[in-house]
Short mmCIF file of C-alpha atoms in Angstrom, two decimals:
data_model
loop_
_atom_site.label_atom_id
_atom_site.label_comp_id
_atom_site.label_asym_id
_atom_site.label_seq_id
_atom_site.Cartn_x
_atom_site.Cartn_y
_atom_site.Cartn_z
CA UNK A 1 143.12 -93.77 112.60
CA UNK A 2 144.64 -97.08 114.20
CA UNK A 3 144.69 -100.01 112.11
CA UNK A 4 142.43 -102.11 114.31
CA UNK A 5 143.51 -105.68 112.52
CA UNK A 6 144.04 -107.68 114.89
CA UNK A 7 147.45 -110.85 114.87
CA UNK A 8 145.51 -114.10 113.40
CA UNK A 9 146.48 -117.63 115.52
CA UNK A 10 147.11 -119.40 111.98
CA UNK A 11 150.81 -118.85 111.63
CA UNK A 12 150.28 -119.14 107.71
CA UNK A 13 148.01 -116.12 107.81
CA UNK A 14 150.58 -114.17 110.29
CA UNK A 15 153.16 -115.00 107.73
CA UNK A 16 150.69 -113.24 104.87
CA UNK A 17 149.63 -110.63 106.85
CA UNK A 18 153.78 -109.44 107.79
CA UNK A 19 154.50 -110.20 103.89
CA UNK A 20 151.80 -107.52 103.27
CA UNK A 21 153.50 -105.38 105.88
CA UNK A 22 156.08 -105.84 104.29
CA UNK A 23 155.07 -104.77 100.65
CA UNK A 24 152.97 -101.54 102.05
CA UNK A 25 156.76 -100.65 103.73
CA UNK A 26 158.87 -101.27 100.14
CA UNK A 27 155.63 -99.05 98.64
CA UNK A 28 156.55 -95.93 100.87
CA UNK A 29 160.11 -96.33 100.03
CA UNK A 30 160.03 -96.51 96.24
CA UNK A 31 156.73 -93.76 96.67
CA UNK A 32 160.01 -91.32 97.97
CA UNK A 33 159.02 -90.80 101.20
CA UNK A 34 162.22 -90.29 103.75
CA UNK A 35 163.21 -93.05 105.96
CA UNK A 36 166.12 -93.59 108.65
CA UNK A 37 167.60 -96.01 111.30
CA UNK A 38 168.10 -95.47 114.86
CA UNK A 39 169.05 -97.68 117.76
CA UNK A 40 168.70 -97.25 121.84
CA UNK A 41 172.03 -99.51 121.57
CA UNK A 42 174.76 -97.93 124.26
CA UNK A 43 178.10 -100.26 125.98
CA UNK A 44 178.86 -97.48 128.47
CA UNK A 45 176.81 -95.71 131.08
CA UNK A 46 177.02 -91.90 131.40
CA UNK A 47 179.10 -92.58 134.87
CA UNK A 48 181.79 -94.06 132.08
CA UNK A 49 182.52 -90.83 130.80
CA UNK A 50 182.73 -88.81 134.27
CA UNK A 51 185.20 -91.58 135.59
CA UNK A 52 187.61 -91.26 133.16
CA UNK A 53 189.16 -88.49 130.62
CA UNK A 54 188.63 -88.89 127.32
CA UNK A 55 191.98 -90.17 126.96
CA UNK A 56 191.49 -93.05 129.44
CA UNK A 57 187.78 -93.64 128.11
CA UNK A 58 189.23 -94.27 123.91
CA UNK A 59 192.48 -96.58 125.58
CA UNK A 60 189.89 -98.48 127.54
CA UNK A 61 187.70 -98.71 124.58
CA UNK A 62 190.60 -99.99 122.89
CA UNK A 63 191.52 -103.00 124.65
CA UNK A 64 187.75 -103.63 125.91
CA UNK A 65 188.21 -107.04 123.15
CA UNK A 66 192.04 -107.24 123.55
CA UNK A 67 193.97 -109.90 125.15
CA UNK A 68 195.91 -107.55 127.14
CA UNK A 69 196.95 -108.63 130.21
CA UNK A 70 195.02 -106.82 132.88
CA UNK A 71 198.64 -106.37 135.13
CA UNK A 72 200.59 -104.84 131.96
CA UNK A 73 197.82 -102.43 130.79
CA UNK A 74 197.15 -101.31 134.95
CA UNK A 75 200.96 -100.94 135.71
CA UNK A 76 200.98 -98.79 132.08
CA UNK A 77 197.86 -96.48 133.15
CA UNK A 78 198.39 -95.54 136.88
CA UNK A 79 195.86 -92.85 136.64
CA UNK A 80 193.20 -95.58 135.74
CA UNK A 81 194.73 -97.80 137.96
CA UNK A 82 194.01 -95.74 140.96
CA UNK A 83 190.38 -94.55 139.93
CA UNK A 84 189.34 -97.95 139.69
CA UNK A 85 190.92 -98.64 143.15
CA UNK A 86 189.09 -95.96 144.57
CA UNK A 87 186.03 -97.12 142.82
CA UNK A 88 182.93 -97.96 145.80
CA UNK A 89 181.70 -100.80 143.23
CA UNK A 90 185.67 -102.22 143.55
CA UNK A 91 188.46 -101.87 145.65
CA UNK A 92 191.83 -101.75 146.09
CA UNK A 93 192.38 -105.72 147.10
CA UNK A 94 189.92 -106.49 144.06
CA UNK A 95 191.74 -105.08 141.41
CA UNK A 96 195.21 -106.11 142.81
CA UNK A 97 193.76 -109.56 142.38
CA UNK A 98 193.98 -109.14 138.81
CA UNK A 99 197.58 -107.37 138.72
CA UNK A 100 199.64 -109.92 140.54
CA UNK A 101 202.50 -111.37 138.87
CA UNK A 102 200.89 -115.04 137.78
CA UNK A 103 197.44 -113.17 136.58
CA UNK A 104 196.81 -114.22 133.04
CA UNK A 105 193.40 -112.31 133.42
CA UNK A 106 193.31 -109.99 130.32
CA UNK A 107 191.50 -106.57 130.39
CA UNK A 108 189.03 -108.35 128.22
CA UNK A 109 188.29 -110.58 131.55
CA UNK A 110 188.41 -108.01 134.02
CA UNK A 111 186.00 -105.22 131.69
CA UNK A 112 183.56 -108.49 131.71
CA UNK A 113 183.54 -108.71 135.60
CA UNK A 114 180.09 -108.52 137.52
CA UNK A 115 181.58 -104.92 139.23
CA UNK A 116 182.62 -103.62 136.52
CA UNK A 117 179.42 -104.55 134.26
CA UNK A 118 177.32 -102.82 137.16
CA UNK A 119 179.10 -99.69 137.21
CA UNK A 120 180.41 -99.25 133.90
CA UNK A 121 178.33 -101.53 131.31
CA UNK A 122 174.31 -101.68 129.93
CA UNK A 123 173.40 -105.40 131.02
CA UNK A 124 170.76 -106.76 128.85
CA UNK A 125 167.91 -105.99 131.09
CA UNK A 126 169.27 -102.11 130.74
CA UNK A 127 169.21 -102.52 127.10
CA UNK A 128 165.89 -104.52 126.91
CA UNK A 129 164.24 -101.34 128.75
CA UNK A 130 166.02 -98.62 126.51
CA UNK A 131 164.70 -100.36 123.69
CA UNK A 132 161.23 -100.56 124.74
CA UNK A 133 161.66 -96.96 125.81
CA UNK A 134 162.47 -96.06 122.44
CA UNK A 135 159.49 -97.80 120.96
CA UNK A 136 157.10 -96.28 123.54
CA UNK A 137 157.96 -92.66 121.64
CA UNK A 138 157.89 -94.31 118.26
CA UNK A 139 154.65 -95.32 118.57
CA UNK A 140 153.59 -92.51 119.94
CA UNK A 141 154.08 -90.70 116.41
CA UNK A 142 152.32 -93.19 114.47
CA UNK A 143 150.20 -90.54 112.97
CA UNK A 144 153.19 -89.45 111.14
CA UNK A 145 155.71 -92.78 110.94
CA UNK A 146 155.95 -96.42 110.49
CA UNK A 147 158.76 -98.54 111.71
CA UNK A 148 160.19 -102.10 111.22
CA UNK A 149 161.63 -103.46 114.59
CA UNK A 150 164.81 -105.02 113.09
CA UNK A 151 167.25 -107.85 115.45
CA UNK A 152 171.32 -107.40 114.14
CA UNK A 153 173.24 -109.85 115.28
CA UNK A 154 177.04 -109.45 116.00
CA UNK A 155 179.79 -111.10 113.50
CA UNK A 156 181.62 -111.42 117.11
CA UNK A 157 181.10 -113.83 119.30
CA UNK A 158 179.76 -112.85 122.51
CA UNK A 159 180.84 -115.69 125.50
CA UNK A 160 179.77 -113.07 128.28
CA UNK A 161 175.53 -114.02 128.84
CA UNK A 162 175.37 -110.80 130.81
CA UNK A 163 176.14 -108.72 127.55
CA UNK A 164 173.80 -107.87 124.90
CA UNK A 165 174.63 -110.68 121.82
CA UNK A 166 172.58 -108.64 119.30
CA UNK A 167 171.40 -104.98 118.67
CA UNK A 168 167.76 -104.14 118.52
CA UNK A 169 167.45 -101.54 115.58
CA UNK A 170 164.59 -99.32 114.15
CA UNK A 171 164.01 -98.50 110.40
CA UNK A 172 161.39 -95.68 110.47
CA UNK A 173 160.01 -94.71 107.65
CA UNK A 174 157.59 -91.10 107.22
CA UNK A 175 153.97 -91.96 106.50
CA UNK A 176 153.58 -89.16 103.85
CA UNK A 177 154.26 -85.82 102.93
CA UNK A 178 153.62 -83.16 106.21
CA UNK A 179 154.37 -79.08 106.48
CA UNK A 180 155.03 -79.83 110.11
CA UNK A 181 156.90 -83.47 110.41
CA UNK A 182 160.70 -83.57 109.72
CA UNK A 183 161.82 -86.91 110.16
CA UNK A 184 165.29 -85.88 110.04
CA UNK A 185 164.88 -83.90 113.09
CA UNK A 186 163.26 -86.23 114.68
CA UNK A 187 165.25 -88.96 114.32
CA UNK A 188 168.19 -86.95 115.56
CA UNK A 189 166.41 -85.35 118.96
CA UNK A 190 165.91 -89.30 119.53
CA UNK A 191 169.11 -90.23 119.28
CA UNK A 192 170.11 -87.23 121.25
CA UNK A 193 168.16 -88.29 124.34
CA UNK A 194 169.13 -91.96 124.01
CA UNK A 195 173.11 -91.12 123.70
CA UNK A 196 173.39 -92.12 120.48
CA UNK A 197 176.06 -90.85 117.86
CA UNK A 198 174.26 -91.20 115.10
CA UNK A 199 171.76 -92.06 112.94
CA UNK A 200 171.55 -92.85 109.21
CA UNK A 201 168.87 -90.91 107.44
CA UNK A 202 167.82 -90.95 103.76
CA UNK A 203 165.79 -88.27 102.00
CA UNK A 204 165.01 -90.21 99.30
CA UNK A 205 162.73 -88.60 96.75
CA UNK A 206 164.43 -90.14 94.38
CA UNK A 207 166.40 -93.31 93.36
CA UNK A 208 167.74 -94.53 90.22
CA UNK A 209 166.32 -96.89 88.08
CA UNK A 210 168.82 -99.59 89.63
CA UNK A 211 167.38 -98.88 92.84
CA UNK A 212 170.15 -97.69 94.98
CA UNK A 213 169.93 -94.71 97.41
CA UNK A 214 172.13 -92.06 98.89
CA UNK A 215 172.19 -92.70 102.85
CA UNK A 216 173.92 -90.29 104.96
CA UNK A 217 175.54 -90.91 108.45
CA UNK A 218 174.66 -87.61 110.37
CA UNK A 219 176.08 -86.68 113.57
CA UNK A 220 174.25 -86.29 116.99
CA UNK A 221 176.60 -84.96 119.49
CA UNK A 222 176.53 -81.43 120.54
CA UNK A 223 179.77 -80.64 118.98
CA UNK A 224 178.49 -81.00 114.96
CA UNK A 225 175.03 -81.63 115.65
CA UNK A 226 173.41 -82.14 111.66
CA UNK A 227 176.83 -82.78 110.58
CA UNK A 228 176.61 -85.37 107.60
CA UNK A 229 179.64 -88.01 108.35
CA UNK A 230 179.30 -90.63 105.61
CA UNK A 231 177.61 -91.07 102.71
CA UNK A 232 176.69 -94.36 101.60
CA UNK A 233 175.78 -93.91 97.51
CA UNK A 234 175.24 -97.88 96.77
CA UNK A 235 172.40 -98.77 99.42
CA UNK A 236 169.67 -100.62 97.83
CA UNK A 237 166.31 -101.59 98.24
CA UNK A 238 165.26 -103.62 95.43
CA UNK A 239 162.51 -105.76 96.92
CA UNK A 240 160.09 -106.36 99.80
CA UNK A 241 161.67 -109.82 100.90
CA UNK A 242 165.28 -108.30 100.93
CA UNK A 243 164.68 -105.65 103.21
CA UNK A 244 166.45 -107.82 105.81
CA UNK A 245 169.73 -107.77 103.91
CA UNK A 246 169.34 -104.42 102.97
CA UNK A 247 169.30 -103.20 106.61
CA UNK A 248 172.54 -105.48 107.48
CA UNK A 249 174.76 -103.72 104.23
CA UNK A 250 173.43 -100.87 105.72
CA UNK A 251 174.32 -101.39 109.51
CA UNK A 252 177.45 -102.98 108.49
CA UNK A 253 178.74 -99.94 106.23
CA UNK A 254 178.33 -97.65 109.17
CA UNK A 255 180.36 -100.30 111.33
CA UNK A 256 183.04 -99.97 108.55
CA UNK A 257 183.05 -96.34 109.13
CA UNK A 258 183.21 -96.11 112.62
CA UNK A 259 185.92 -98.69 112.58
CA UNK A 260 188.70 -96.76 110.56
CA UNK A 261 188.07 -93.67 112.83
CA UNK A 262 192.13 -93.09 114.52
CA UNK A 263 191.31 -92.91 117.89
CA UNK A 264 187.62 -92.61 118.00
CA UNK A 265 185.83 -93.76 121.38
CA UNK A 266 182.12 -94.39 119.73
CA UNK A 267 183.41 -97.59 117.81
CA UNK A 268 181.70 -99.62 120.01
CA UNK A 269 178.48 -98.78 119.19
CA UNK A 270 178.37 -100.02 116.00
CA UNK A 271 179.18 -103.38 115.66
CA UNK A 272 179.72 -105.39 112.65
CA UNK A 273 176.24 -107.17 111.61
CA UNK A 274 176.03 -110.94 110.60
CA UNK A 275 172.43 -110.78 109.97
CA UNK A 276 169.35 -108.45 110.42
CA UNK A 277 166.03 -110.29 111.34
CA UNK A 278 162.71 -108.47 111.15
CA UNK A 279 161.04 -108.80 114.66
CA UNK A 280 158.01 -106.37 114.26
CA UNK A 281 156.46 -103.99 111.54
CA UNK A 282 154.63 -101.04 112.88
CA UNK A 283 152.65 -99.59 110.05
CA UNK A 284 151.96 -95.84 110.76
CA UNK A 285 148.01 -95.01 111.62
CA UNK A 286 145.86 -93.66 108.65
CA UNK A 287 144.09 -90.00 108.65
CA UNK A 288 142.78 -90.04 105.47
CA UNK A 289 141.87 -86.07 105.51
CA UNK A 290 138.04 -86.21 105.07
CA UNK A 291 136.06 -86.54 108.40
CA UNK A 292 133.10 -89.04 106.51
CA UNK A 293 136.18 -90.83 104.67
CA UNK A 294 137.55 -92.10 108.38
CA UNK A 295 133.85 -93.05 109.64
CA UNK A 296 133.41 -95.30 106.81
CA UNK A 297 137.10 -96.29 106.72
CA UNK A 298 136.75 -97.46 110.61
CA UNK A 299 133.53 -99.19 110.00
CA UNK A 300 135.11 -101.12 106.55
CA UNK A 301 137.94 -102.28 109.86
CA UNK A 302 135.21 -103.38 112.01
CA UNK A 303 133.36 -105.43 109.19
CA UNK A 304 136.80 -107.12 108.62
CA UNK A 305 137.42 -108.16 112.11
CA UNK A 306 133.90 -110.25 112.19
CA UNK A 307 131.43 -107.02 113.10
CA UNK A 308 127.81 -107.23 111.98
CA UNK A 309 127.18 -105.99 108.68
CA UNK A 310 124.72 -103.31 110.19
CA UNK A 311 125.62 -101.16 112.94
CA UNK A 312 123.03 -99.62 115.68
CA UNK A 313 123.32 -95.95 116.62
CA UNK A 314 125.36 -96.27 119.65
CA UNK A 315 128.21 -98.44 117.98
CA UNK A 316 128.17 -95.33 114.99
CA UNK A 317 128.00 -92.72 117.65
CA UNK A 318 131.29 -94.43 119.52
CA UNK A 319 133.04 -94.93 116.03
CA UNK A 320 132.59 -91.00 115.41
CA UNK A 321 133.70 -90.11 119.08
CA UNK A 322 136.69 -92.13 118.13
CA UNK A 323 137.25 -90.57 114.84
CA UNK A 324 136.98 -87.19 116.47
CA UNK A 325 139.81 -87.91 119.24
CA UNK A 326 142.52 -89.43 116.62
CA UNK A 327 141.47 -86.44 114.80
CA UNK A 328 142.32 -84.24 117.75
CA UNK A 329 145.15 -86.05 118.50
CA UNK A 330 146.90 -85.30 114.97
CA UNK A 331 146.43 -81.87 115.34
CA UNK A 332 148.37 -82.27 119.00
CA UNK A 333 151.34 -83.88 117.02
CA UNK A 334 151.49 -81.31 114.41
CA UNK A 335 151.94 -78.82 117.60
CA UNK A 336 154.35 -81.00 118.48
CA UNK A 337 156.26 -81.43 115.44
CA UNK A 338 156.89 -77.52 115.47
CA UNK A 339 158.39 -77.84 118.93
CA UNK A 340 160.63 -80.62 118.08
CA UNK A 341 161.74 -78.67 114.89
CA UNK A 342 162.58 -75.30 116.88
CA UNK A 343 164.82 -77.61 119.29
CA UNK A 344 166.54 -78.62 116.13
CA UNK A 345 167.68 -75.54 114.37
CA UNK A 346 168.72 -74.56 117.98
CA UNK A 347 170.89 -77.11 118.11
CA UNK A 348 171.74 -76.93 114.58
CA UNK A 349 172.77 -73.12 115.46
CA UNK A 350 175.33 -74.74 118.38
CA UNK A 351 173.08 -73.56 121.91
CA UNK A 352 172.95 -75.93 124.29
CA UNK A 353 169.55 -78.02 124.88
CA UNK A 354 169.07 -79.98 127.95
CA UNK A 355 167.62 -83.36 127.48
CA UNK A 356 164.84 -82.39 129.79
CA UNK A 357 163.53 -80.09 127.54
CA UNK A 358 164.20 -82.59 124.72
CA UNK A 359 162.35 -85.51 126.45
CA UNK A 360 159.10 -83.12 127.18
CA UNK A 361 159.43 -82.03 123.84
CA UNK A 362 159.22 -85.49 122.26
CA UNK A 363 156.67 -86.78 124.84
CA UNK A 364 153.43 -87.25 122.82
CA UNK A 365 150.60 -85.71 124.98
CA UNK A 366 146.94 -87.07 125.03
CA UNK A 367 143.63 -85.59 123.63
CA UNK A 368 141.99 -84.93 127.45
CA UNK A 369 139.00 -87.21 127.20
CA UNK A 370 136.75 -84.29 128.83
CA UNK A 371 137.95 -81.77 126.18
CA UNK A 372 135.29 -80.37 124.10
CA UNK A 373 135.74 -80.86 120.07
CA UNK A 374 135.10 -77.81 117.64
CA UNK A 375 133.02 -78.39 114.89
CA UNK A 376 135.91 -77.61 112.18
CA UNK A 377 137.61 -80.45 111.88
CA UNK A 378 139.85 -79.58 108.90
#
């Protein structure tokens, strides 16, 4: 059942209400309850990687922040040279303007080019939307997760306005114990349709009494899908208020571990974190179990939010329809939880998934409002 509080206009009562957030999230941590991070975060478009081998793609990669000159590092790669010169979004005159003899234009300059961002690059619109994309599934399993919308920005200073500055991030955390929802698997069929890597996931169940947990960095790519990369044994949690600089140790050790991979072209995706800002907490929607508990649970909502102390028959009647749909629309997610777990252990098991079939999996459907309701509601 959706938390129907609505955001207060005194900013001291905001500030109460997302410290209270704030606790209830620290509660399902220390309760044991499994929680991860995932971004939508990507530098290159998928037309990156059918441009150029994997070769070219890791030596681009490479000097993407270098202050090599553009004319050196062309006249060095002819095959890249020639692919960009053949490029419909350049051409041959453009990128000879950047190879000529006085050009002091480093690759750096030319990789920050309005062509190149186009073809090649996520501007910040493209990011903006991919992270709102991500969101719109998140919250579409709110009967089983909670999430903190968390702002990282970059160490590195970022002089191109065109670029992202700062890397929207997403620490979801399970709601409570389910038969049917694997967070795990979840997490990772996300990051599998949003490009991603990785994502760092934490079983939890237990902590030590210092409160540090064991956070794993487990692969997403087809090749080593599950695969557990990293292991992070010193991550801790020790409070509601420093959640934020919990999240940027965290961010900032997978950085560290990206960064020392020889010749790895997925550096880029995880930069290193000066700060992590909480933007938003998403607290995951409440099913208490008992069909009675959720009437009176809704009405207790109403009451809070200014409602009359008595309610007439219609406004009861309405309450119960609305019971009975969130209901019904639990039972759809644990359906879909099964789904999403099958795709998993396929993938797990090395077949190949399509991300068609991964997007309609993870696509939350609706309880049809014209649907009759059975009677056993358990």
């Amino acid at each position: 059942m959706k938390h129907p509080l609505e955001k207060l206009k005194d900013p001291i009562e905001n500030l109460l209400l997302e410290s209270a957030k704030l606790n209830r999230v620290y509660e399902k941590i220390r309760s044991g309850l499994p929680f991860g991070i995932i971004s939508a975060f990507r530098p290159f478009k998928g037309v990156f990687t059918k441009d150029f081998t994997d070769e070219e793609q890791k030596v681009l990669i490479k000097v993407a922040k270098s202050v090599s000159l553009t004319r050196d590092f062309l006249r060095e790669n002819d095959g890249i040279y020639i692919k960009l010169c053949n490029c419909k979004m350049f051409n041959k005159a453009f990128v000879d303007k950047f190879t000529t003899d006085k050009s002091k234009a480093t690759m750096k300059d030319f990789m920050s080019t309005q062509g190149f961002i186009t073809r090649y690059k996520y501007s910040y619109s493209d990011y903006a939307q991919e992270m709102q994309r991500l969101k719109s599934f998140l919250d579409g399993k709110r009967d089983f997760l909670g999430y903190i919308q968390a702002i990282g920005y970059w160490k590195e200073e970022i002089e191109n306005d065109i670029l992202p500055n700062k890397e929207i991030s997403f620490f979801v955390f399970q709601n409570e114990p389910s038969k049917t929802f694997n967070l795990r698997n979840y997490l990772l069929l996300l990051a599998r349709l949003f490009d991603q890597e990785a994502i760092c996931y934490c079983k939890n169940a237990i902590h030590d009494k210092e409160n540090t947990y064991r956070v794993e960095l487990v692969s997403a790519l087809s090749g080593g899908f599950n695969e557990v990369w990293a292991e992070f044994a010193d991550v801790t949690f020790s409070g509601p208020s420093q959640l934020p600089q919990s999240l940027t140790r965290l961010k900032n050790k997978a950085a560290a571990f990206f960064s020392k991979q020889p010749g790895g072209n997925c550096g880029m995706s995880f930069k290193e974190i000066d700060k992590v800002q909480i933007k938003a907490t998403c607290m995951p929607n409440i099913v208490t179990g008992a069909f009675e508990d959720d009437i009176k649970l809704s009405i207790n909502h109403s009451q809070w939010r200014g409602y009359p102390k008595v309610f007439d028959i219609e406004k009861i009647e309405s309450i119960e329809r609305e019971v009975i749909e969130e209901r019904e629309q639990h039972k759809i997610g644990s359906a879909q939880n099964l789904k999403i777990n099958q795709i998993a252990d396929d993938l797990k098991q090395g077949e190949v998934v399509s991300n068609k079939l991964i997007a309609n999996a993870l696509i939350m459907q609706k309880v049809p409002s014209d649907t009759p309701h059975d009677d056993n509601l358990d």
